[in-house]
């Protein structure tokens, strides 16, 4: 919870605005020794006696953004005794005893069933009760009060503690590893992958069957090691997503808008180094959606929309990549306004009629803004430029879908990791080249007798005229001997978003 920028005390303060917090008891049995203490980890367990008329569903919504990484029990006083076993299922015996003691003090358990008989319970008197009278001095040594541990515990506690001891033995053990050591290991595995691919290439050229089979077996083991090691770097993208409820709440309050944030796919995993660098790009997109995307309440109601706007953060895996979507149900991008501004700045010609995808990409240009006035949130034309540069540094790209009056979706596509990048192996003449697999969009096989027009070769693919690049000419290699079975056309996208076709002789081997 603390790691995601959330403070448990803020939830308690908010609850006090919806009802009355009668009693609070903090249980610190999980607090570690000094050397194992982590400042961003919450070790406290809170037991609250709360009175309100808002209902259980509304209470669950208060804790909506911490339910996934917290244990939450909302029970009525009448049902508490029957749920004690469940509430203590993951607790150690001493913690379970403290929970039971707190519940008895709250009046949720029968006071005649255990540790409540110990006078230590009087150290936490009920609200409004008078303090115990002071005892007169008496001769002789004072008798110490009996300890709570000597009392007979509640039978449910025994059951819960027994399950805990049985379950803890089978739990996974965790160790902390310095990030630099893990990075060094992954770098070595990357070199191992390259060495294995080279050995496999030599084995195939030698045409020795046993050697080829041996190198394939080694390659399979290397792939398993690589997959397992990369998984160590994976963290849930929820680490980033759970920072935004507060951002949305504060910015929407500043602008006087009602906005509901909905998070989907927070469990999607991504390389930790990439998650850390996603914060700024996502922050700019979210702030832009709140400021420019979602209309003010009066405008939404005039257009027949609900007064409350919606903002979605969504993440999922697709074709070996991670897709992150930031969507809103606002007014959408003003295509004509963006097009006019792009023509004014010379980014597009006066007679150009580009598709929507090209028009919307103009908002990522440095200094580009259609805002009539600059605010402390946006309007300077720098935020979206930061978004594109940040995403491109992660070898990703961002697309925009927008429809007037319905909303806008920013779709960020990223590789799973930057530690090892898959390659597309091609052969040109007697040379071998590797293309980044993420840059290869399409491969098709064409006949060997395809006509050539000289320097400015091109091809008509599904009605689109694309330029050709012959690698043997480009790298001044010996001419390829054409063969209908081994000619491939690899469609790649360059940094300038142009389309190139490379004519190469070989099959594809990622």
Short mmCIF file of C-alpha atoms in Angstrom, two decimals:
data_model
loop_
_atom_site.label_atom_id
_atom_site.label_comp_id
_atom_site.label_asym_id
_atom_site.label_seq_id
_atom_site.Cartn_x
_atom_site.Cartn_y
_atom_site.Cartn_z
CA UNK A 1 0.00 0.00 0.00
CA UNK A 2 2.71 2.50 1.01
CA UNK A 3 4.75 1.46 -2.03
CA UNK A 4 1.90 2.65 -4.25
CA UNK A 5 1.74 6.07 -2.60
CA UNK A 6 -1.28 5.25 -0.41
CA UNK A 7 -1.47 6.00 3.31
CA UNK A 8 -3.63 3.74 5.54
CA UNK A 9 -4.44 6.68 7.80
CA UNK A 10 -6.03 8.54 4.88
CA UNK A 11 -8.61 5.76 4.52
CA UNK A 12 -9.43 5.98 8.23
CA UNK A 13 -9.84 9.75 7.99
CA UNK A 14 -12.12 9.35 4.98
CA UNK A 15 -14.22 6.76 6.83
CA UNK A 16 -14.76 9.28 9.61
CA UNK A 17 -16.48 11.57 7.09
CA UNK A 18 -18.98 8.82 6.20
CA UNK A 19 -19.71 7.57 9.71
CA UNK A 20 -18.20 7.20 13.18
CA UNK A 21 -14.98 5.35 13.96
CA UNK A 22 -15.75 4.05 17.47
CA UNK A 23 -12.53 2.16 18.19
CA UNK A 24 -9.19 1.54 16.48
CA UNK A 25 -6.57 -1.00 17.44
CA UNK A 26 -3.26 -1.32 15.57
CA UNK A 27 -1.60 -4.75 15.73
CA UNK A 28 2.16 -4.72 15.16
CA UNK A 29 3.01 -8.41 15.48
CA UNK A 30 4.48 -8.50 11.95
CA UNK A 31 6.91 -5.66 12.61
CA UNK A 32 10.40 -7.03 11.75
CA UNK A 33 13.71 -6.32 13.37
CA UNK A 34 15.61 -3.21 12.33
CA UNK A 35 17.77 -4.86 9.70
CA UNK A 36 14.79 -6.32 7.84
CA UNK A 37 12.59 -3.22 8.05
CA UNK A 38 11.45 -1.72 4.73
CA UNK A 39 10.10 1.81 4.83
CA UNK A 40 7.63 1.22 1.97
CA UNK A 41 6.07 -1.89 3.51
CA UNK A 42 3.06 -1.70 5.83
CA UNK A 43 3.51 -4.13 8.72
CA UNK A 44 0.50 -2.99 10.76
CA UNK A 45 -2.89 -4.60 10.94
CA UNK A 46 -5.81 -2.33 11.83
CA UNK A 47 -8.99 -3.48 13.56
CA UNK A 48 -11.78 -0.89 13.51
CA UNK A 49 -15.18 -0.68 15.18
CA UNK A 50 -17.16 1.49 12.78
CA UNK A 51 -20.74 2.74 12.74
CA UNK A 52 -22.36 4.06 9.55
CA UNK A 53 -25.51 3.83 7.45
CA UNK A 54 -23.80 3.73 4.03
CA UNK A 55 -23.87 -0.06 3.64
CA UNK A 56 -21.25 -2.75 2.97
CA UNK A 57 -21.04 -2.10 -0.79
CA UNK A 58 -20.14 1.56 -0.28
CA UNK A 59 -17.51 0.55 2.28
CA UNK A 60 -15.93 -1.87 -0.18
CA UNK A 61 -15.73 0.93 -2.76
CA UNK A 62 -13.72 3.05 -0.32
CA UNK A 63 -10.97 0.40 -0.43
CA UNK A 64 -11.32 -0.33 -4.16
CA UNK A 65 -7.72 0.52 -5.03
CA UNK A 66 -6.06 -1.48 -2.24
CA UNK A 67 -8.13 -4.66 -2.25
CA UNK A 68 -5.69 -6.54 -4.50
CA UNK A 69 -2.68 -6.12 -2.20
CA UNK A 70 -4.42 -6.01 1.19
CA UNK A 71 -6.55 -8.23 3.42
CA UNK A 72 -9.94 -6.58 3.96
CA UNK A 73 -12.78 -7.88 6.13
CA UNK A 74 -16.02 -5.90 6.55
CA UNK A 75 -18.32 -7.67 9.01
CA UNK A 76 -21.30 -6.83 11.15
CA UNK A 77 -20.99 -7.37 14.91
CA UNK A 78 -23.47 -10.24 14.69
CA UNK A 79 -21.43 -12.09 12.04
CA UNK A 80 -17.95 -11.39 13.40
CA UNK A 81 -17.67 -14.45 15.67
CA UNK A 82 -18.41 -16.84 12.80
CA UNK A 83 -15.76 -15.15 10.61
CA UNK A 84 -12.90 -15.12 13.12
CA UNK A 85 -11.36 -18.27 11.62
CA UNK A 86 -11.24 -16.70 8.15
CA UNK A 87 -9.91 -13.37 9.43
CA UNK A 88 -6.99 -15.12 11.18
CA UNK A 89 -6.21 -17.62 8.41
CA UNK A 90 -2.90 -15.93 7.46
CA UNK A 91 -1.99 -14.73 10.95
CA UNK A 92 0.66 -16.11 13.28
CA UNK A 93 -0.64 -17.32 16.69
CA UNK A 94 0.37 -14.14 18.54
CA UNK A 95 -1.30 -11.96 15.93
CA UNK A 96 -4.44 -14.11 16.00
CA UNK A 97 -4.57 -13.66 19.79
CA UNK A 98 -4.35 -9.89 19.40
CA UNK A 99 -7.15 -9.91 16.83
CA UNK A 100 -9.39 -11.93 19.13
CA UNK A 101 -8.62 -9.61 22.04
CA UNK A 102 -9.50 -6.55 19.96
CA UNK A 103 -12.76 -8.12 18.81
CA UNK A 104 -13.73 -8.90 22.41
CA UNK A 105 -13.06 -5.32 23.41
CA UNK A 106 -15.26 -4.21 20.54
CA UNK A 107 -18.05 -6.50 21.77
CA UNK A 108 -17.89 -8.77 18.74
CA UNK A 109 -16.97 -11.93 20.72
CA UNK A 110 -18.31 -13.53 23.88
CA UNK A 111 -16.27 -12.09 26.80
CA UNK A 112 -16.35 -15.41 28.67
CA UNK A 113 -14.33 -17.42 26.19
CA UNK A 114 -10.66 -16.60 26.71
CA UNK A 115 -7.99 -13.94 27.11
CA UNK A 116 -10.51 -11.29 27.96
CA UNK A 117 -10.39 -12.55 31.56
CA UNK A 118 -6.89 -11.18 31.90
CA UNK A 119 -6.89 -7.74 33.50
CA UNK A 120 -4.50 -6.53 30.80
CA UNK A 121 -7.58 -5.87 28.73
CA UNK A 122 -8.39 -3.05 31.10
CA UNK A 123 -5.47 -1.10 29.66
CA UNK A 124 -7.71 -0.27 26.73
CA UNK A 125 -10.99 0.82 28.38
CA UNK A 126 -14.19 1.25 26.46
CA UNK A 127 -15.13 4.82 25.54
CA UNK A 128 -16.98 6.60 28.32
CA UNK A 129 -16.14 4.03 31.02
CA UNK A 130 -14.65 5.39 34.30
CA UNK A 131 -11.02 4.58 35.08
CA UNK A 132 -10.40 1.77 37.57
CA UNK A 133 -10.04 2.93 41.20
CA UNK A 134 -6.56 3.11 42.64
CA UNK A 135 -5.80 0.39 45.15
CA UNK A 136 -4.65 1.28 48.67
CA UNK A 137 -1.11 0.55 49.64
CA UNK A 138 -0.86 -2.84 51.32
CA UNK A 139 2.03 -4.46 53.14
CA UNK A 140 3.92 -7.22 51.49
CA UNK A 141 5.08 -7.68 47.93
CA UNK A 142 2.67 -6.75 45.21
CA UNK A 143 1.42 -9.66 43.15
CA UNK A 144 1.94 -9.15 39.42
CA UNK A 145 -1.17 -9.44 37.28
CA UNK A 146 -1.56 -12.69 35.34
CA UNK A 147 -0.21 -12.63 31.80
CA UNK A 148 -2.54 -12.89 28.84
CA UNK A 149 -0.58 -15.81 27.47
CA UNK A 150 -1.55 -17.92 30.49
CA UNK A 151 -5.25 -17.73 29.69
CA UNK A 152 -6.95 -20.32 27.57
CA UNK A 153 -7.19 -19.02 24.00
CA UNK A 154 -10.35 -19.05 21.93
CA UNK A 155 -10.79 -22.44 20.20
CA UNK A 156 -11.12 -20.76 16.82
CA UNK A 157 -7.68 -19.25 17.32
CA UNK A 158 -6.15 -22.70 17.73
CA UNK A 159 -7.66 -23.82 14.44
CA UNK A 160 -6.54 -20.72 12.55
CA UNK A 161 -3.04 -20.82 14.02
CA UNK A 162 -2.73 -24.52 13.20
CA UNK A 163 -3.67 -23.89 9.60
CA UNK A 164 -1.16 -21.05 9.49
CA UNK A 165 1.69 -23.21 10.75
CA UNK A 166 0.79 -25.95 8.30
CA UNK A 167 0.49 -23.59 5.38
CA UNK A 168 3.60 -21.54 6.14
CA UNK A 169 5.81 -24.57 5.73
CA UNK A 170 4.85 -24.90 2.07
CA UNK A 171 5.10 -21.21 1.21
CA UNK A 172 7.75 -19.95 -1.18
CA UNK A 173 10.83 -18.42 0.37
CA UNK A 174 12.01 -15.06 -0.95
CA UNK A 175 15.47 -13.57 -1.09
CA UNK A 176 16.56 -10.09 -2.07
CA UNK A 177 18.98 -9.77 -4.97
CA UNK A 178 20.74 -6.57 -5.95
CA UNK A 179 19.40 -5.32 -9.29
CA UNK A 180 22.91 -4.93 -10.69
CA UNK A 181 23.65 -8.64 -10.19
CA UNK A 182 20.46 -9.59 -12.00
CA UNK A 183 21.32 -7.25 -14.88
CA UNK A 184 24.78 -8.82 -15.17
CA UNK A 185 23.23 -12.29 -15.29
CA UNK A 186 20.83 -11.26 -18.04
CA UNK A 187 23.67 -9.69 -20.04
CA UNK A 188 25.61 -12.95 -19.82
CA UNK A 189 22.54 -14.90 -20.93
CA UNK A 190 22.23 -12.53 -23.88
CA UNK A 191 25.79 -13.35 -24.90
CA UNK A 192 25.00 -17.04 -24.39
CA UNK A 193 22.02 -16.74 -26.75
CA UNK A 194 24.25 -15.19 -29.42
CA UNK A 195 26.93 -17.84 -28.96
CA UNK A 196 24.31 -20.59 -29.16
CA UNK A 197 22.86 -19.13 -32.35
CA UNK A 198 26.34 -18.98 -33.90
CA UNK A 199 27.02 -22.59 -32.96
CA UNK A 200 23.70 -23.65 -34.45
CA UNK A 201 24.48 -21.79 -37.69
CA UNK A 202 27.88 -23.50 -37.99
CA UNK A 203 26.32 -26.89 -37.27
CA UNK A 204 23.69 -26.44 -39.98
CA UNK A 205 26.30 -25.38 -42.50
CA UNK A 206 28.38 -28.46 -41.66
CA UNK A 207 25.30 -30.64 -42.40
CA UNK A 208 26.23 -33.02 -39.57
CA UNK A 209 22.96 -34.34 -38.22
CA UNK A 210 24.19 -35.25 -34.73
CA UNK A 211 25.88 -31.87 -34.29
CA UNK A 212 22.74 -30.05 -35.41
CA UNK A 213 20.61 -32.04 -32.95
CA UNK A 214 23.05 -31.31 -30.11
CA UNK A 215 23.05 -27.58 -30.80
CA UNK A 216 19.26 -27.57 -30.99
CA UNK A 217 19.11 -29.21 -27.56
CA UNK A 218 21.47 -26.60 -26.14
CA UNK A 219 19.41 -23.83 -27.76
CA UNK A 220 16.28 -25.21 -26.11
CA UNK A 221 17.94 -25.16 -22.67
CA UNK A 222 19.25 -21.64 -23.26
CA UNK A 223 15.75 -20.50 -24.15
CA UNK A 224 14.36 -21.96 -20.92
CA UNK A 225 17.09 -20.26 -18.86
CA UNK A 226 16.46 -17.01 -20.67
CA UNK A 227 12.70 -17.16 -20.08
CA UNK A 228 13.14 -17.97 -16.40
CA UNK A 229 15.70 -15.23 -15.84
CA UNK A 230 13.65 -12.59 -17.61
CA UNK A 231 10.66 -13.48 -15.46
CA UNK A 232 12.68 -12.38 -12.41
CA UNK A 233 12.64 -8.82 -13.76
CA UNK A 234 8.91 -8.79 -14.34
CA UNK A 235 6.68 -6.74 -12.05
CA UNK A 236 3.00 -5.94 -12.23
CA UNK A 237 2.15 -2.73 -14.01
CA UNK A 238 -0.19 -2.01 -11.11
CA UNK A 239 2.85 -0.40 -9.44
CA UNK A 240 2.32 2.49 -11.86
CA UNK A 241 -1.45 2.32 -12.25
CA UNK A 242 -2.16 2.62 -8.53
CA UNK A 243 -0.43 6.01 -8.40
CA UNK A 244 -3.10 7.59 -10.58
CA UNK A 245 -6.25 7.53 -8.41
CA UNK A 246 -4.83 10.39 -6.39
CA UNK A 247 -3.68 12.24 -9.53
CA UNK A 248 -7.13 11.93 -11.08
CA UNK A 249 -8.84 12.98 -7.86
CA UNK A 250 -6.65 16.06 -7.35
CA UNK A 251 -6.64 17.27 -10.96
CA UNK A 252 -10.37 16.72 -11.47
CA UNK A 253 -11.09 18.57 -8.22
CA UNK A 254 -8.88 21.45 -9.37
CA UNK A 255 -10.76 21.65 -12.68
CA UNK A 256 -14.18 21.18 -11.10
CA UNK A 257 -14.91 17.96 -12.99
CA UNK A 258 -16.36 14.64 -11.84
CA UNK A 259 -14.18 11.80 -13.12
CA UNK A 260 -14.16 8.09 -12.24
CA UNK A 261 -10.91 6.20 -12.86
CA UNK A 262 -11.25 2.54 -13.81
CA UNK A 263 -8.18 0.27 -13.77
CA UNK A 264 -8.13 -2.98 -15.75
CA UNK A 265 -5.23 -5.43 -16.12
CA UNK A 266 -3.12 -4.14 -13.23
CA UNK A 267 -1.72 -7.68 -12.88
CA UNK A 268 -0.13 -7.52 -16.36
CA UNK A 269 3.63 -7.99 -16.01
CA UNK A 270 6.34 -5.88 -17.61
CA UNK A 271 10.08 -5.46 -17.19
CA UNK A 272 10.79 -3.50 -14.00
CA UNK A 273 13.13 -1.06 -15.76
CA UNK A 274 10.37 -0.23 -18.26
CA UNK A 275 7.72 0.19 -15.58
CA UNK A 276 9.89 2.77 -13.84
CA UNK A 277 10.22 4.79 -17.07
CA UNK A 278 6.51 4.70 -17.91
CA UNK A 279 5.49 7.05 -15.13
CA UNK A 280 6.07 10.38 -16.91
CA UNK A 281 4.51 9.45 -20.29
CA UNK A 282 1.40 8.03 -18.63
CA UNK A 283 1.13 11.04 -16.33
CA UNK A 284 1.13 13.45 -19.28
CA UNK A 285 -1.52 11.43 -21.13
CA UNK A 286 -3.76 11.18 -18.06
CA UNK A 287 -3.50 14.89 -17.27
CA UNK A 288 -4.20 15.75 -20.90
CA UNK A 289 -7.26 13.49 -20.91
CA UNK A 290 -8.62 15.16 -17.77
CA UNK A 291 -7.90 18.70 -18.95
CA UNK A 292 -8.73 18.50 -22.68
CA UNK A 293 -10.52 15.20 -23.21
CA UNK A 294 -13.31 15.02 -20.63
CA UNK A 295 -15.73 17.91 -20.85
CA UNK A 296 -16.97 19.99 -17.89
CA UNK A 297 -20.07 18.68 -16.15
CA UNK A 298 -22.40 21.27 -17.71
CA UNK A 299 -21.19 20.48 -21.23
CA UNK A 300 -21.57 16.73 -20.72
CA UNK A 301 -25.12 17.11 -19.45
CA UNK A 302 -25.99 19.41 -22.36
CA UNK A 303 -24.74 16.70 -24.75
CA UNK A 304 -26.82 14.02 -23.06
CA UNK A 305 -23.88 12.39 -21.27
CA UNK A 306 -23.64 11.43 -17.60
CA UNK A 307 -22.30 14.21 -15.41
CA UNK A 308 -19.43 11.98 -14.31
CA UNK A 309 -16.72 11.32 -16.88
CA UNK A 310 -14.83 8.05 -17.13
CA UNK A 311 -11.12 7.44 -17.53
CA UNK A 312 -9.71 3.95 -18.14
CA UNK A 313 -6.23 2.54 -17.61
CA UNK A 314 -5.96 -0.85 -19.27
CA UNK A 315 -3.03 -3.22 -19.86
CA UNK A 316 -2.81 -6.59 -21.59
CA UNK A 317 -0.43 -8.84 -23.54
CA UNK A 318 -0.76 -9.11 -27.30
CA UNK A 319 1.53 -10.90 -29.77
CA UNK A 320 4.59 -10.84 -27.53
CA UNK A 321 4.11 -7.19 -26.59
CA UNK A 322 2.45 -5.28 -23.78
CA UNK A 323 -0.34 -2.90 -24.75
CA UNK A 324 -1.30 -0.06 -22.41
CA UNK A 325 -4.43 1.95 -23.13
CA UNK A 326 -5.50 5.28 -21.68
CA UNK A 327 -9.09 5.96 -22.76
CA UNK A 328 -11.73 8.54 -21.91
CA UNK A 329 -15.35 9.13 -22.85
CA UNK A 330 -14.86 12.83 -23.52
CA UNK A 331 -15.37 14.92 -26.63
CA UNK A 332 -12.59 13.36 -28.72
CA UNK A 333 -9.86 15.12 -30.70
CA UNK A 334 -10.83 18.00 -32.99
CA UNK A 335 -9.47 16.70 -36.31
CA UNK A 336 -10.03 19.89 -38.31
CA UNK A 337 -8.41 22.04 -35.67
CA UNK A 338 -5.35 19.80 -35.47
CA UNK A 339 -5.10 19.69 -39.29
CA UNK A 340 -5.31 23.48 -39.56
CA UNK A 341 -2.62 23.93 -36.91
CA UNK A 342 -0.34 21.39 -38.64
CA UNK A 343 -0.72 23.21 -41.96
CA UNK A 344 -0.06 26.53 -40.25
CA UNK A 345 3.22 25.19 -38.84
CA UNK A 346 4.22 23.58 -42.13
CA UNK A 347 4.00 20.02 -40.82
CA UNK A 348 1.50 19.15 -43.55
CA UNK A 349 1.00 20.63 -47.00
CA UNK A 350 -1.98 22.88 -47.70
CA UNK A 351 -3.42 20.37 -50.14
CA UNK A 352 -2.67 17.24 -48.11
CA UNK A 353 -5.65 15.18 -46.97
CA UNK A 354 -4.01 12.63 -44.66
CA UNK A 355 -5.93 9.91 -42.80
CA UNK A 356 -6.98 10.41 -39.20
CA UNK A 357 -4.02 8.40 -37.88
CA UNK A 358 -1.55 10.83 -39.49
CA UNK A 359 -3.48 13.91 -38.36
CA UNK A 360 -3.65 12.74 -34.74
CA UNK A 361 0.08 11.99 -34.68
CA UNK A 362 0.77 15.71 -35.16
CA UNK A 363 -0.03 16.39 -31.50
CA UNK A 364 3.24 14.64 -30.60
CA UNK A 365 5.32 17.27 -32.43
CA UNK A 366 7.40 19.54 -30.20
CA UNK A 367 5.61 22.77 -29.38
CA UNK A 368 2.34 21.65 -30.98
CA UNK A 369 -0.75 22.81 -29.11
CA UNK A 370 -4.30 23.78 -30.06
CA UNK A 371 -5.11 25.18 -26.61
CA UNK A 372 -6.38 28.74 -26.61
CA UNK A 373 -4.82 29.47 -23.23
CA UNK A 374 -1.93 28.03 -21.25
CA UNK A 375 -2.73 26.55 -17.84
CA UNK A 376 -0.57 25.04 -15.13
CA UNK A 377 -1.64 21.61 -16.44
CA UNK A 378 -1.27 21.88 -20.22
CA UNK A 379 -1.24 24.12 -23.25
CA UNK A 380 2.52 24.59 -23.67
CA UNK A 381 2.96 21.93 -26.35
CA UNK A 382 5.67 19.98 -24.53
CA UNK A 383 3.77 17.19 -22.74
CA UNK A 384 2.91 15.00 -25.72
CA UNK A 385 6.40 15.42 -27.17
CA UNK A 386 7.73 14.01 -23.89
CA UNK A 387 5.30 11.11 -24.26
CA UNK A 388 6.54 10.13 -27.71
CA UNK A 389 10.22 10.46 -26.85
CA UNK A 390 9.75 8.45 -23.67
CA UNK A 391 7.91 5.65 -25.47
CA UNK A 392 10.43 5.53 -28.33
CA UNK A 393 13.28 5.22 -25.83
CA UNK A 394 11.55 2.03 -24.68
CA UNK A 395 11.41 0.78 -28.30
CA UNK A 396 7.66 1.25 -28.34
CA UNK A 397 5.11 3.24 -30.26
CA UNK A 398 1.88 5.04 -29.49
CA UNK A 399 -1.30 5.14 -31.57
CA UNK A 400 -4.40 7.30 -31.20
CA UNK A 401 -8.01 6.37 -31.90
CA UNK A 402 -10.53 9.16 -31.49
CA UNK A 403 -14.13 9.79 -32.42
CA UNK A 404 -15.81 13.14 -32.02
CA UNK A 405 -18.22 13.19 -29.12
CA UNK A 406 -17.34 9.66 -27.93
CA UNK A 407 -13.79 9.85 -26.62
CA UNK A 408 -10.14 9.13 -27.29
CA UNK A 409 -7.87 6.12 -26.75
CA UNK A 410 -4.08 6.33 -26.53
CA UNK A 411 -2.62 2.89 -27.22
CA UNK A 412 1.00 2.30 -26.19
CA UNK A 413 2.70 -0.84 -27.48
CA UNK A 414 5.92 -1.95 -25.79
CA UNK A 415 8.21 -4.99 -25.90
CA UNK A 416 8.10 -7.20 -22.82
CA UNK A 417 11.72 -6.42 -22.00
CA UNK A 418 14.72 -4.52 -23.33
CA UNK A 419 17.21 -7.00 -21.92
CA UNK A 420 17.13 -9.35 -24.93
CA UNK A 421 15.60 -8.46 -28.29
CA UNK A 422 14.50 -11.19 -30.68
CA UNK A 423 16.07 -11.04 -34.13
CA UNK A 424 15.00 -12.05 -37.64
CA UNK A 425 17.85 -13.91 -39.33
CA UNK A 426 18.29 -13.38 -43.09
CA UNK A 427 20.98 -14.26 -45.59
CA UNK A 428 22.01 -12.02 -48.46
CA UNK A 429 24.50 -13.56 -50.87
CA UNK A 430 27.06 -15.19 -48.54
CA UNK A 431 26.41 -12.83 -45.63
CA UNK A 432 24.04 -13.18 -42.68
CA UNK A 433 22.14 -10.28 -41.10
CA UNK A 434 19.81 -9.94 -38.13
CA UNK A 435 16.85 -7.56 -38.17
CA UNK A 436 15.13 -6.57 -34.90
CA UNK A 437 12.02 -8.73 -34.88
CA UNK A 438 9.91 -5.90 -33.46
CA UNK A 439 10.65 -3.87 -36.61
CA UNK A 440 9.49 -6.61 -38.98
CA UNK A 441 5.84 -6.08 -39.81
CA UNK A 442 5.27 -8.56 -42.62
CA UNK A 443 7.05 -11.19 -44.70
CA UNK A 444 5.75 -12.59 -47.97
CA UNK A 445 7.33 -14.82 -50.59
CA UNK A 446 7.41 -13.55 -54.17
CA UNK A 447 8.45 -15.23 -57.43
CA UNK A 448 12.10 -15.06 -58.42
CA UNK A 449 11.33 -13.51 -61.81
CA UNK A 450 9.83 -10.36 -60.33
CA UNK A 451 10.56 -7.50 -62.79
CA UNK A 452 13.09 -4.88 -61.72
CA UNK A 453 13.12 -1.24 -62.84
CA UNK A 454 16.67 -0.33 -61.90
CA UNK A 455 17.55 2.16 -59.17
CA UNK A 456 14.01 3.19 -58.23
CA UNK A 457 12.41 -0.20 -57.73
CA UNK A 458 8.98 -0.39 -56.17
CA UNK A 459 6.17 -2.87 -55.62
CA UNK A 460 2.40 -2.60 -55.56
CA UNK A 461 1.17 -4.35 -52.43
CA UNK A 462 -2.59 -4.48 -52.04
CA UNK A 463 -2.95 -1.17 -53.86
CA UNK A 464 -0.15 0.60 -51.97
CA UNK A 465 3.04 1.57 -53.81
CA UNK A 466 6.08 0.78 -51.66
CA UNK A 467 9.79 1.45 -52.31
CA UNK A 468 12.23 -1.44 -52.62
CA UNK A 469 15.66 -1.72 -51.10
CA UNK A 470 17.96 -4.47 -52.40
CA UNK A 471 20.40 -5.35 -49.68
CA UNK A 472 22.95 -6.90 -52.03
CA UNK A 473 23.16 -3.56 -53.90
CA UNK A 474 22.96 -1.45 -50.73
CA UNK A 475 25.86 -3.29 -49.03
CA UNK A 476 27.74 -3.84 -52.31
CA UNK A 477 27.61 -7.61 -52.01
CA UNK A 478 27.85 -10.17 -54.80
CA UNK A 479 24.52 -10.49 -56.64
CA UNK A 480 22.09 -13.03 -55.21
CA UNK A 481 21.29 -16.10 -57.25
CA UNK A 482 17.49 -16.01 -57.42
CA UNK A 483 15.44 -18.99 -56.36
CA UNK A 484 11.66 -18.97 -56.14
CA UNK A 485 11.75 -20.86 -52.83
CA UNK A 486 14.19 -18.55 -51.05
CA UNK A 487 13.21 -15.01 -52.00
CA UNK A 488 11.56 -13.08 -49.21
CA UNK A 489 10.23 -9.57 -48.93
CA UNK A 490 10.53 -8.22 -45.39
CA UNK A 491 8.40 -5.21 -44.61
CA UNK A 492 9.96 -3.07 -41.87
CA UNK A 493 9.15 0.29 -40.35
CA UNK A 494 11.99 2.76 -39.86
CA UNK A 495 12.23 5.54 -37.32
CA UNK A 496 10.78 7.94 -39.90
CA UNK A 497 7.72 5.71 -40.22
CA UNK A 498 8.43 5.05 -43.90
CA UNK A 499 7.96 1.62 -45.43
CA UNK A 500 10.92 -0.29 -46.83
CA UNK A 501 11.10 -3.66 -48.50
CA UNK A 502 14.29 -5.63 -48.37
CA UNK A 503 14.99 -8.33 -50.87
CA UNK A 504 16.91 -11.14 -49.25
CA UNK A 505 17.68 -14.76 -49.94
CA UNK A 506 16.97 -17.13 -47.06
CA UNK A 507 14.25 -18.28 -44.73
CA UNK A 508 13.26 -16.61 -41.49
CA UNK A 509 14.63 -17.90 -38.21
CA UNK A 510 13.75 -15.79 -35.15
#
